[in-house]
Short mmCIF file of C-alpha atoms in Angstrom, two decimals:
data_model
loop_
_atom_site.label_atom_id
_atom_site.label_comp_id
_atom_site.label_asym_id
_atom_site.label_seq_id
_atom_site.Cartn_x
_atom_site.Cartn_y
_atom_site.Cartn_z
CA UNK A 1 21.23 -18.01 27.07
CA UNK A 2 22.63 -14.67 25.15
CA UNK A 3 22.04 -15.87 21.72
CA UNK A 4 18.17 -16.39 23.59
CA UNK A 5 17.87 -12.57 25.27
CA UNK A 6 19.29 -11.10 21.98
CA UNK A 7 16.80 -13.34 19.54
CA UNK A 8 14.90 -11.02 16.98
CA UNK A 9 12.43 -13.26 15.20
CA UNK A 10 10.89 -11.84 11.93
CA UNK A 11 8.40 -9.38 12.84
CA UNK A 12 11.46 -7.69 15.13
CA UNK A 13 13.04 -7.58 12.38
CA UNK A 14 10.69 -6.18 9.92
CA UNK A 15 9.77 -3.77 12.31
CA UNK A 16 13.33 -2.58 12.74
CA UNK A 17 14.75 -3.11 9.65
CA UNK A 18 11.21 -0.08 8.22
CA UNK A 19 12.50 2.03 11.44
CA UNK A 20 16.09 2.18 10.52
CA UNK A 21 15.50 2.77 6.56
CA UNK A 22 13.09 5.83 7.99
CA UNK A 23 15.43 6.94 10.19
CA UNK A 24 18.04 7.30 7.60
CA UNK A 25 15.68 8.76 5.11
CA UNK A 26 14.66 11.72 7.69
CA UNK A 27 18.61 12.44 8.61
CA UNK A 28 19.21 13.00 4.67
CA UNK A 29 16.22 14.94 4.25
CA UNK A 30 17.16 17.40 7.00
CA UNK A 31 20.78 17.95 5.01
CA UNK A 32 20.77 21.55 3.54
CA UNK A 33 21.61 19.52 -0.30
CA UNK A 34 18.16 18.35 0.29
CA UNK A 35 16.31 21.30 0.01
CA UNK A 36 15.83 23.95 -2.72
CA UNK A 37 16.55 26.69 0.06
CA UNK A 38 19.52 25.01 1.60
CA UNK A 39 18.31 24.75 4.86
CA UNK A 40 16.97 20.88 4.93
CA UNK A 41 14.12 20.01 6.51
CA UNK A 42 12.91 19.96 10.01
CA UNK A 43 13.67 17.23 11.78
CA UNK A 44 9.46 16.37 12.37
CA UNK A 45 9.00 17.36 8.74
CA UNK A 46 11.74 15.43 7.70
CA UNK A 47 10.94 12.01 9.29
CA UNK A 48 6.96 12.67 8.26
CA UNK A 49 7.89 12.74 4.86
CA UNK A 50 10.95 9.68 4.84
CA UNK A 51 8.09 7.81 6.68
CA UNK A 52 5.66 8.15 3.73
CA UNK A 53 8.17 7.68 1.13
CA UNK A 54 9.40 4.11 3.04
CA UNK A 55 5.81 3.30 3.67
CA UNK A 56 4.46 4.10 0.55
CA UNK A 57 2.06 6.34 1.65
CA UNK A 58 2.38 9.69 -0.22
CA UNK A 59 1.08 12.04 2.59
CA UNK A 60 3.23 15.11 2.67
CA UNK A 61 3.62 18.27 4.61
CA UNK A 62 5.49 19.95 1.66
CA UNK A 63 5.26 19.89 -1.90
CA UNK A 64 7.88 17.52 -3.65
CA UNK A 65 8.44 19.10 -6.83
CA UNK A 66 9.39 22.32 -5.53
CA UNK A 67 10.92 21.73 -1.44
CA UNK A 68 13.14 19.22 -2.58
CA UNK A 69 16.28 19.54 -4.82
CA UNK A 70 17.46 16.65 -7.42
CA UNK A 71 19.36 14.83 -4.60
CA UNK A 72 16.54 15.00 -1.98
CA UNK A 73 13.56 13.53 -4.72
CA UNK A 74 16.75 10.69 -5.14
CA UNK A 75 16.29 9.94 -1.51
CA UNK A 76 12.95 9.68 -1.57
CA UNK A 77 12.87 7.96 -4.64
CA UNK A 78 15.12 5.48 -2.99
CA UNK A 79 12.88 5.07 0.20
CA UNK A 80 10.01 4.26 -1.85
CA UNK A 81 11.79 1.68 -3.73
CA UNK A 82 12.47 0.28 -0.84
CA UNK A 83 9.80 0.35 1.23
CA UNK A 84 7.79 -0.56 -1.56
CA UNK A 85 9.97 -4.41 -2.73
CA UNK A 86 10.70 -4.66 1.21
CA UNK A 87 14.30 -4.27 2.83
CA UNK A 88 15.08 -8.13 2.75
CA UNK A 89 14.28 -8.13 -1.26
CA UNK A 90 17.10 -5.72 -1.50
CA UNK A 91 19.23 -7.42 0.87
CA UNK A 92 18.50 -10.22 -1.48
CA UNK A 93 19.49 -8.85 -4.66
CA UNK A 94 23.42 -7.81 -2.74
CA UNK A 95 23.46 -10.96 -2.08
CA UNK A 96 23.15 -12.09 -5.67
CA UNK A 97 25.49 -9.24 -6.73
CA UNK A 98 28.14 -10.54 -3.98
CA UNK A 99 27.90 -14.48 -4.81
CA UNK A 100 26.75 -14.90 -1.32
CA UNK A 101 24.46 -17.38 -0.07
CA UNK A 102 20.81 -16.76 1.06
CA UNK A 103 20.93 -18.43 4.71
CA UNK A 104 17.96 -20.55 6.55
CA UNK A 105 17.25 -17.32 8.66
CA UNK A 106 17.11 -15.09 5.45
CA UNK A 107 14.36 -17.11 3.50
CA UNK A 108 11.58 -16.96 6.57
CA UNK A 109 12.66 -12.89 6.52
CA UNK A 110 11.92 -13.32 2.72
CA UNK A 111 9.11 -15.20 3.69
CA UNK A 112 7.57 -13.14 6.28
CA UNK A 113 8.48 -9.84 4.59
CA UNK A 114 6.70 -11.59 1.26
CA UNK A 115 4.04 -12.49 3.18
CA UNK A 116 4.44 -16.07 1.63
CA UNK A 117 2.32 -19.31 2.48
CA UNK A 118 5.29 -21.47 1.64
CA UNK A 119 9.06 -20.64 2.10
CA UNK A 120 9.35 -23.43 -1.15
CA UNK A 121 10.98 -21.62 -4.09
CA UNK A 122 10.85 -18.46 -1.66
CA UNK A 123 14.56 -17.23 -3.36
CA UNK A 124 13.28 -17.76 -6.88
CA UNK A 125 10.20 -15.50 -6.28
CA UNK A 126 12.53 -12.83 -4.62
CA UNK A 127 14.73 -13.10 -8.27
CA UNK A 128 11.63 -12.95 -10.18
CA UNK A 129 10.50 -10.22 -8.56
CA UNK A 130 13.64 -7.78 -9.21
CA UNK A 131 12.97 -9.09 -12.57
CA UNK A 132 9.38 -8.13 -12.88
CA UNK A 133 9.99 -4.86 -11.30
CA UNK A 134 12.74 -3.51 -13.30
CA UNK A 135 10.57 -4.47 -16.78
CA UNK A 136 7.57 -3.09 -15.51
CA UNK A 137 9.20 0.40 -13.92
CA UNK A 138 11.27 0.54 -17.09
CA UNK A 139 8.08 0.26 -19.40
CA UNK A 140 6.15 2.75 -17.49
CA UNK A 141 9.19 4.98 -17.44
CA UNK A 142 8.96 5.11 -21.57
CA UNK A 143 5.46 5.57 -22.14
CA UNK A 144 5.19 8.03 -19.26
CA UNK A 145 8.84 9.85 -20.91
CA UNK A 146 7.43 9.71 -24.57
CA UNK A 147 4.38 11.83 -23.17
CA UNK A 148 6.24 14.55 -20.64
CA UNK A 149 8.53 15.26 -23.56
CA UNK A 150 5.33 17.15 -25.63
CA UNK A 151 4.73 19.13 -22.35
CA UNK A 152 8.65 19.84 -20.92
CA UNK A 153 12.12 19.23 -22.87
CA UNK A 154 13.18 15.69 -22.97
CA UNK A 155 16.14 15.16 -20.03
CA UNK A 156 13.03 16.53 -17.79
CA UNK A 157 10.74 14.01 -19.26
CA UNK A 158 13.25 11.28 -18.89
CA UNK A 159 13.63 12.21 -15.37
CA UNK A 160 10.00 12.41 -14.62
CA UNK A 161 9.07 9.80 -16.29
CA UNK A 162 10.95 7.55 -14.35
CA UNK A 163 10.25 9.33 -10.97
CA UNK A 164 6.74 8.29 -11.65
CA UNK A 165 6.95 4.98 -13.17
CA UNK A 166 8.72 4.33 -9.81
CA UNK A 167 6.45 5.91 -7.34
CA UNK A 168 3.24 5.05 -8.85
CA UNK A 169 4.32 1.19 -9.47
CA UNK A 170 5.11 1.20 -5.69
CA UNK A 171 1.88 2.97 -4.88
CA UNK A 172 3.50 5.65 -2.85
CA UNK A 173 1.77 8.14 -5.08
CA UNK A 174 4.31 10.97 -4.56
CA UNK A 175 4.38 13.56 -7.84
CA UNK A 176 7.03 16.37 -9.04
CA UNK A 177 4.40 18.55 -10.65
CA UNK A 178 4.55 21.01 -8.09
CA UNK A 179 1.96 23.28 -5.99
CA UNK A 180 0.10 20.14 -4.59
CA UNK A 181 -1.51 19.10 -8.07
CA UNK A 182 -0.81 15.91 -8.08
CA UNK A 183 -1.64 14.89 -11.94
CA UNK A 184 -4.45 16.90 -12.48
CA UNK A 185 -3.22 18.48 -15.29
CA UNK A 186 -3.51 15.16 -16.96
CA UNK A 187 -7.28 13.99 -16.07
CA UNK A 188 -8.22 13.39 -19.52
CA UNK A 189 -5.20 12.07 -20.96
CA UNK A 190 -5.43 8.46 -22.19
CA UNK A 191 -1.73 8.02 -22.18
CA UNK A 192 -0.64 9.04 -18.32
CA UNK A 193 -4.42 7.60 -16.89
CA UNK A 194 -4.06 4.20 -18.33
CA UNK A 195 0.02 4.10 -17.87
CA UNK A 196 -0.35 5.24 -14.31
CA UNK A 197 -3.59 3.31 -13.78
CA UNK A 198 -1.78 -0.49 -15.13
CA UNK A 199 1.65 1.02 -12.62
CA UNK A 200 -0.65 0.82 -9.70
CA UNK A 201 -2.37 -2.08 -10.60
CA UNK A 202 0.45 -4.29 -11.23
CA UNK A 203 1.81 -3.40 -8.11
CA UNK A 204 -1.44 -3.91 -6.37
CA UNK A 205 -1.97 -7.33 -7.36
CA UNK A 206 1.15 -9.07 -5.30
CA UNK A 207 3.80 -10.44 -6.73
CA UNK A 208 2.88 -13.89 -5.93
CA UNK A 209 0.15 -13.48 -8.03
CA UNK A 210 1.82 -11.71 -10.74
CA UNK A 211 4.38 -14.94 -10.64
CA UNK A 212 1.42 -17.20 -11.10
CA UNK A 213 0.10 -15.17 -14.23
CA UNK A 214 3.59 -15.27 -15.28
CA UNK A 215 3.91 -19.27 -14.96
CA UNK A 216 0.33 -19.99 -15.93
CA UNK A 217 1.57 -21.04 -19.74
CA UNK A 218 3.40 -23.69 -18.56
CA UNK A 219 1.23 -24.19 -15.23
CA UNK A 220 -1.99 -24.35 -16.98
CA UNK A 221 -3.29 -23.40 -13.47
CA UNK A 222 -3.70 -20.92 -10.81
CA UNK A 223 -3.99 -21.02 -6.86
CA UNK A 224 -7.33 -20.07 -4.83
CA UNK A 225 -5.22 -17.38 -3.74
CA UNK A 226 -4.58 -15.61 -7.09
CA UNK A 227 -8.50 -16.26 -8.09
CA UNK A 228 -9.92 -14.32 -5.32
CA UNK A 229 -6.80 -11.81 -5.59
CA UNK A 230 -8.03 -10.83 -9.53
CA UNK A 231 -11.93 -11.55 -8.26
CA UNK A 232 -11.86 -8.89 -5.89
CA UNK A 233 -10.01 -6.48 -7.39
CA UNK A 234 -11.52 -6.42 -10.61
CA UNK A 235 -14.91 -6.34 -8.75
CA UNK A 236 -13.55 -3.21 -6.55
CA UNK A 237 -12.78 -1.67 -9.69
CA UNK A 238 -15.63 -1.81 -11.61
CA UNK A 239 -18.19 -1.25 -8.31
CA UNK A 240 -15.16 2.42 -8.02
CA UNK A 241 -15.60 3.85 -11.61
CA UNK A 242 -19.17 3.04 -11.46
CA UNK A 243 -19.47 4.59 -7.83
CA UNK A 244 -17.22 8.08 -8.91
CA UNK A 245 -18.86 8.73 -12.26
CA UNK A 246 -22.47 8.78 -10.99
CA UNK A 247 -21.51 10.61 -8.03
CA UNK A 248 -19.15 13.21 -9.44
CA UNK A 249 -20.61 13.48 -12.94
CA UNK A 250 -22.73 16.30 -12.39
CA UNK A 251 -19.88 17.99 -10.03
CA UNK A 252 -19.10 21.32 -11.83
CA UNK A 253 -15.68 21.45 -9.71
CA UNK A 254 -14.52 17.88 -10.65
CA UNK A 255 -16.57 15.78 -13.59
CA UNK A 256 -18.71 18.19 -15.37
CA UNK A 257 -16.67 20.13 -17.46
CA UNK A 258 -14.82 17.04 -19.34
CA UNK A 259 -16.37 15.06 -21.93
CA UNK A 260 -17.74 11.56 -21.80
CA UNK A 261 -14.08 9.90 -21.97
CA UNK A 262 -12.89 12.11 -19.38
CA UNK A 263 -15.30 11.55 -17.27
CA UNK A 264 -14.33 8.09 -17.68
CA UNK A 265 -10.74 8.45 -17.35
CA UNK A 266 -11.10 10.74 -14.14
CA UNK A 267 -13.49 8.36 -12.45
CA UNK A 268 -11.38 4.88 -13.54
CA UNK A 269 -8.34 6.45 -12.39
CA UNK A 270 -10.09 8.15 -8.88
CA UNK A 271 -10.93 3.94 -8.16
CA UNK A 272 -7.23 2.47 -8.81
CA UNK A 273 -5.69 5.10 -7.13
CA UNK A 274 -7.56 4.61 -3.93
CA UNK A 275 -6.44 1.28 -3.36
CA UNK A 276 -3.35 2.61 -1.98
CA UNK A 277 -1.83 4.31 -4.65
CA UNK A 278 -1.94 8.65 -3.67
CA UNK A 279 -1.85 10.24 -6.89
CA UNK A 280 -5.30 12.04 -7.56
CA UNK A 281 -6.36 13.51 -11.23
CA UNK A 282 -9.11 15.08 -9.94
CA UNK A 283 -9.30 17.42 -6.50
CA UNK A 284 -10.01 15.02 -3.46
CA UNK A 285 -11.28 18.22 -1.44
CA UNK A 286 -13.89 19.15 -4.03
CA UNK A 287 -15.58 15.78 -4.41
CA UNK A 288 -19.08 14.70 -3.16
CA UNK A 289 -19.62 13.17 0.11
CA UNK A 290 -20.77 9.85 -1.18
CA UNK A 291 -17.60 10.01 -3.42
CA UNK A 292 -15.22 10.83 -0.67
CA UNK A 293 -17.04 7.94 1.41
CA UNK A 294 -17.14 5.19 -1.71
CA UNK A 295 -13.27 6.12 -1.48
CA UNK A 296 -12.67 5.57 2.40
CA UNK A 297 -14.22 2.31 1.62
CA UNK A 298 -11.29 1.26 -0.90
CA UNK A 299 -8.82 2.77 0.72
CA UNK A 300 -9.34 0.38 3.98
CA UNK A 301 -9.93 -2.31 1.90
CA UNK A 302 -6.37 -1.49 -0.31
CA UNK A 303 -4.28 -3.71 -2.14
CA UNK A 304 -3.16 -7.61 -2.47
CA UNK A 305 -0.97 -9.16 -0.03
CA UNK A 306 2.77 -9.28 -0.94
CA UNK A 307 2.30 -6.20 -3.01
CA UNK A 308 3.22 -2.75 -2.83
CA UNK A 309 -0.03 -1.53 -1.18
CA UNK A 310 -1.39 -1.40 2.08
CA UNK A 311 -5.11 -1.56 4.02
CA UNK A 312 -6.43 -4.41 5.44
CA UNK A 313 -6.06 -6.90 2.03
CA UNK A 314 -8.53 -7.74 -0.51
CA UNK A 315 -8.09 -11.59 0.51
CA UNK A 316 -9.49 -10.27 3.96
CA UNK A 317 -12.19 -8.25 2.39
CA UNK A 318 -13.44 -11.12 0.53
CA UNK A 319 -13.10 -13.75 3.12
CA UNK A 320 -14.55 -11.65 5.76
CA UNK A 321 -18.10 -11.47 2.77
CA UNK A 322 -17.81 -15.65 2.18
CA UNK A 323 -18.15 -15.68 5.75
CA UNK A 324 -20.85 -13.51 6.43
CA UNK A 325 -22.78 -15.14 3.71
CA UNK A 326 -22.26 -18.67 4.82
CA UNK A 327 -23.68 -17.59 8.56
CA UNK A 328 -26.87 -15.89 6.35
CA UNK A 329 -27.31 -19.45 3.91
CA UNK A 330 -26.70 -21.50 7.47
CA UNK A 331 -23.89 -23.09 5.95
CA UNK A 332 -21.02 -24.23 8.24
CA UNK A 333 -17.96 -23.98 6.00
CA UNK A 334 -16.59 -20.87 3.67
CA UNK A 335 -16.05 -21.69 0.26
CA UNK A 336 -14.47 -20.28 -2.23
CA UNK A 337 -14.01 -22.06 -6.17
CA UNK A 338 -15.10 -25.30 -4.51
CA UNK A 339 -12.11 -25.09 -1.87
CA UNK A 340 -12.73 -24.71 1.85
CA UNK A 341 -11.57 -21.90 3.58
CA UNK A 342 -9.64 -23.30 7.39
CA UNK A 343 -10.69 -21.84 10.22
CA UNK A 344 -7.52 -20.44 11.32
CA UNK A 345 -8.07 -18.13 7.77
CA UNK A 346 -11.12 -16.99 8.87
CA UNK A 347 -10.11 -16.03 12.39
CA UNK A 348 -6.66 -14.26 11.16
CA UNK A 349 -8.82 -11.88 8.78
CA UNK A 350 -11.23 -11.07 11.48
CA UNK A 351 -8.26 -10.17 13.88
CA UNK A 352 -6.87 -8.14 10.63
CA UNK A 353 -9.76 -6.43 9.65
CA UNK A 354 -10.87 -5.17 13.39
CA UNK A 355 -7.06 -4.13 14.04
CA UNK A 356 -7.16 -2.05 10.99
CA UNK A 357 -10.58 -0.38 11.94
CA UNK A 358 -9.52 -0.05 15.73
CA UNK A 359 -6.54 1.52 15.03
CA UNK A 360 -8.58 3.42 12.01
CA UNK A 361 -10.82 4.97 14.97
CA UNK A 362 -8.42 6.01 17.79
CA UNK A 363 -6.31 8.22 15.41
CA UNK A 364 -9.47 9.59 14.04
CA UNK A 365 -10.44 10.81 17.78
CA UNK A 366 -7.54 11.51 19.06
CA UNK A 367 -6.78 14.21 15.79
CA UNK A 368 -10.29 15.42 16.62
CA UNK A 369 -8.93 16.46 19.50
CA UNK A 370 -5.28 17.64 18.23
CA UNK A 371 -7.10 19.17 15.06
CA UNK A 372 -9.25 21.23 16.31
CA UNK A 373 -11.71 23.06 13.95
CA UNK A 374 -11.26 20.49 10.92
CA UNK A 375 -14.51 18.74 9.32
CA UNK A 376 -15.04 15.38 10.86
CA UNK A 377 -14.75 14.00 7.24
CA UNK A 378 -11.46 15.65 6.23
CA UNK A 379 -9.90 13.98 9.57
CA UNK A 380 -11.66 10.47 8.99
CA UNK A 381 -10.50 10.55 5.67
CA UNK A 382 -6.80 11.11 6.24
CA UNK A 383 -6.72 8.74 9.23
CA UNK A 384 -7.80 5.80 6.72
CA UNK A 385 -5.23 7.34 3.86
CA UNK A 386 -2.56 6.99 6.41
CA UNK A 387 -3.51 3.82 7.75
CA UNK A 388 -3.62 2.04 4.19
CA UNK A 389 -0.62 4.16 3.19
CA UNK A 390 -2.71 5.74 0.10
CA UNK A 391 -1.64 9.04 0.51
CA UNK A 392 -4.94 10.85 -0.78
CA UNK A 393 -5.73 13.84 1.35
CA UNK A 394 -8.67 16.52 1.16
CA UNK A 395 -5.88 19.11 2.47
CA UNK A 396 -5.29 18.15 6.03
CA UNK A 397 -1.99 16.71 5.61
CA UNK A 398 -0.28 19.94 5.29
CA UNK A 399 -2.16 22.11 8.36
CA UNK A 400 -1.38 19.12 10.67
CA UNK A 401 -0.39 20.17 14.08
CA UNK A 402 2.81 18.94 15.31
CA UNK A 403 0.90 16.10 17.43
CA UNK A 404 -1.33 15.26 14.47
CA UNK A 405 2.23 14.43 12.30
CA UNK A 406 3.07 12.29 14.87
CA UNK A 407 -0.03 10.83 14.94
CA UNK A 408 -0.03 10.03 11.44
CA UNK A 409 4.00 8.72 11.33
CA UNK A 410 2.63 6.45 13.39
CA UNK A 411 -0.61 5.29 11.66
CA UNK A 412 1.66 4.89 8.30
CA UNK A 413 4.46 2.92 9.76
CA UNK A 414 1.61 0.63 11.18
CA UNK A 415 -0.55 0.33 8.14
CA UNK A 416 3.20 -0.45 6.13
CA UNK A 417 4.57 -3.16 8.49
CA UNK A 418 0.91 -3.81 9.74
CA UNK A 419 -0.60 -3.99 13.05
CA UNK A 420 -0.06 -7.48 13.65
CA UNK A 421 3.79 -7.67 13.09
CA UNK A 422 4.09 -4.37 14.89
CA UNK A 423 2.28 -6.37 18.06
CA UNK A 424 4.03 -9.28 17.66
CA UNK A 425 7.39 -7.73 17.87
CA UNK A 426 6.80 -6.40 21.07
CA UNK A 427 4.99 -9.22 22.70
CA UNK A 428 7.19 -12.50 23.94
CA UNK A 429 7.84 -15.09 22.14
CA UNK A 430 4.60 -17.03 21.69
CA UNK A 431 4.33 -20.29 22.95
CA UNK A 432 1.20 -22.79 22.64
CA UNK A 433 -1.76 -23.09 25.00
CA UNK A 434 -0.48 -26.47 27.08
CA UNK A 435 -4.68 -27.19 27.80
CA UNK A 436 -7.99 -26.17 26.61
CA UNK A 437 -10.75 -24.83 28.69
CA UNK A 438 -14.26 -26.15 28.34
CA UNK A 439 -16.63 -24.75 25.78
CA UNK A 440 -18.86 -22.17 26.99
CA UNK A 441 -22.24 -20.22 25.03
CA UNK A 442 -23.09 -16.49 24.65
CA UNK A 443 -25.89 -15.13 22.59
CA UNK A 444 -24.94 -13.50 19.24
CA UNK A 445 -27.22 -11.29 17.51
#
């Protein structure tokens, strides 16, 4: 009967395990070693910004590169490392380091926390991707190192090169370049665009899918899953940099003045980022409105599951269009690469995509109301930023009231953990339906 009242089932424990890392974060980040002024942060401040680092958001109220000191960007370094591979990944990999065991109970966390179909192999996948990780951050953190050291001297370039590798692999988007530029400086440049640009779409992808690419020499195949994963990404891609360079390319304040590979470079790198990613090389708050809207759009949509990234999933996305144009053909099934798509897939993305938007809509009216004064735009756009824990911002983030932080801790931790594990944590335990009712009609459309 205890062991029953004290049972925390995976989402509980998701949900808690993100809550305590935050909590954590924030009590570190109000030390006085945190800051440059050795006061710390406030406490709201504080847990804003350990909130966006362990949610890989980006969103902050202060500028990294110059609030912080070397041990606070550590801290938040470390939250985003975190947040982004998932507390029970890292639980995983002391467990490796101790000898220990993985228990029954710690592969579904790995599982849930993976967002895995199958718990099969689920401890292999969880070595593989420490592996991946660590190659990929470490790669990024050279090419990204070789460049800095032209612009700063080279224990600076180390250090920001791997602060960045990091960050940007994880999609948290947070920057040490100081004053709220974000990479700007670097629009143009081949080097830190296409490094940054392959960080956040490696991350993107999932790591179930990047184990798939990784095994397809031997495997000689690859799942539905990872198909529609590298479909719908590479078509959000292309439909991004095709959307921001027409829209922005007569934009004296953002395309204008580069040259034709600029413009390329600034409106490739404007698409990856907002699939969850936060850095901008180009000013959010001086882009057009279709721009700023084409970018909302990605931004809800995000990442892959199992990745780094948040919104409502591009597996969602694209089954949510198979089965729209199924209902339009009068076809009864969704299929995808000749495979069926169950019903129980179909209903889980609707529920998905509408909790996203829902939860999307309240915080945009309710900071209507806290914000008062802001453009409509400005507020819609950081409520979706927050929600898919991208961290782009047209300057809002910053002039928050204290309400509208709270309002947008909130919308980050659920976009991170997602609104579905958040409501099944606090629900009961769920039990199955012990009859059916009888079908009953209602008029659609």
């Amino acid at each position: 009967m205890q062991r029953k009242k004290f049972y925390l089932d995976p989402p509980k424990v998701l949900v808690l395990g993100f809550a305590l890392i935050i909590l954590i974060g924030a009590l570190l980040l109000t030390m006085p070693i945190s800051t440059t002024n050795g006061q710390g942060l406030s406490f709201l401040n504080a847990l804003f910004t350990a909130t966006s680092a362990t949610c890989v958001t980006g969103l902050v109220v202060v500028d990294t590169g110059t609030t912080f000191t070397i041990f606070g960007q550590l801290v938040i370094l470390s939250m985003i490392q975190i947040g982004g591979l998932g507390f029970m990944t890292f639980a995983t990999l002391f467990a490796f380091l101790i000898g220990k065991r993985i228990s029954l109970k710690e592969r579904i966390l790995l599982q849930e926390s993976l967002n895995n179909l199958s718990m099969e192999g689920i401890v292999r996948l969880a070595r593989r991707i420490l592996i991946f990780t660590a190659v990929i951050e470490l790669a990024g953190a050279i090419l990204l190192t070789l460049r800095f050291s032209l612009d700063m001297p080279l224990g600076k370039a180390i250090y920001f090169g791997i602060f960045h590798s990091i960050s940007n692999f994880n999609n948290a988007g947070f920057d040490l370049m100081g004053e709220f530029h974000s990479l700007t400086s670097y629009v143009d440049d081949p080097i830190v665009v296409l490094t940054i640009c392959s960080l956040i779409t490696l991350g993107g992808i999932g790591f179930i899918v990047m184990n798939e690419i990784y095994e397809f020499r031997v495997s000689k195949r690859l799942s539905l899953h990872t198909k529609v994963v590298l479909m719908t990404s590479l078509f959000l891609l292309v439909v991004g940099t095709i959307g921001v360079f027409s829209f922005e390319y007569a934009n004296p304040k953002t395309l204008k003045p580069l040259s034709f590979l600029g413009k390329f470079l600034g409106a490739l790198f404007q698409s990856v980022t907002a699939r969850t990613a936060g850095a901008n090389t180009i000013s959010i708050g001086d882009m057009t409105h279709p721009s700023l809207f084409l970018i909302i759009i990605l931004m809800f949509i995000g990442a892959s599951p199992g990745s780094t990234g948040g919104g409502i999933k591009t597996t969602t996305f694209t089954t949510l269009i198979g089965a729209v144009w199924s209902q339009i053909r009068g076809k009864e099934d969704v299929i995808f690469y000749r495979q069926r798509i169950v019903y129980e897939t179909i209903y889980k993305a609707i529920t998905v995509a509408f909790s996203g938007l829902f939860l999307v809509v309240v915080i945009t009216m309710l900071l209507t109301i806290t914000e008062t004064g802001k453009d409509f735009l400005m507020i819609l756009f950081e409520a979706t930023s927050a929600f898919a824990t991208v961290g782009l911002s047209m300057g809002l983030t910053p002039e928050l009231s204290h309400v509208g932080k709270g309002l947008i801790i909130f919308t980050m931790f659920a976009g991170r953990v997602g609104p579905l594990t958040i409501a099944f944590a606090v629900t009961m335990r769920r039990n199955p339906d012990a009859f059916r009712y009888p079908k009953g009609k209602i008029m659609i459309g």
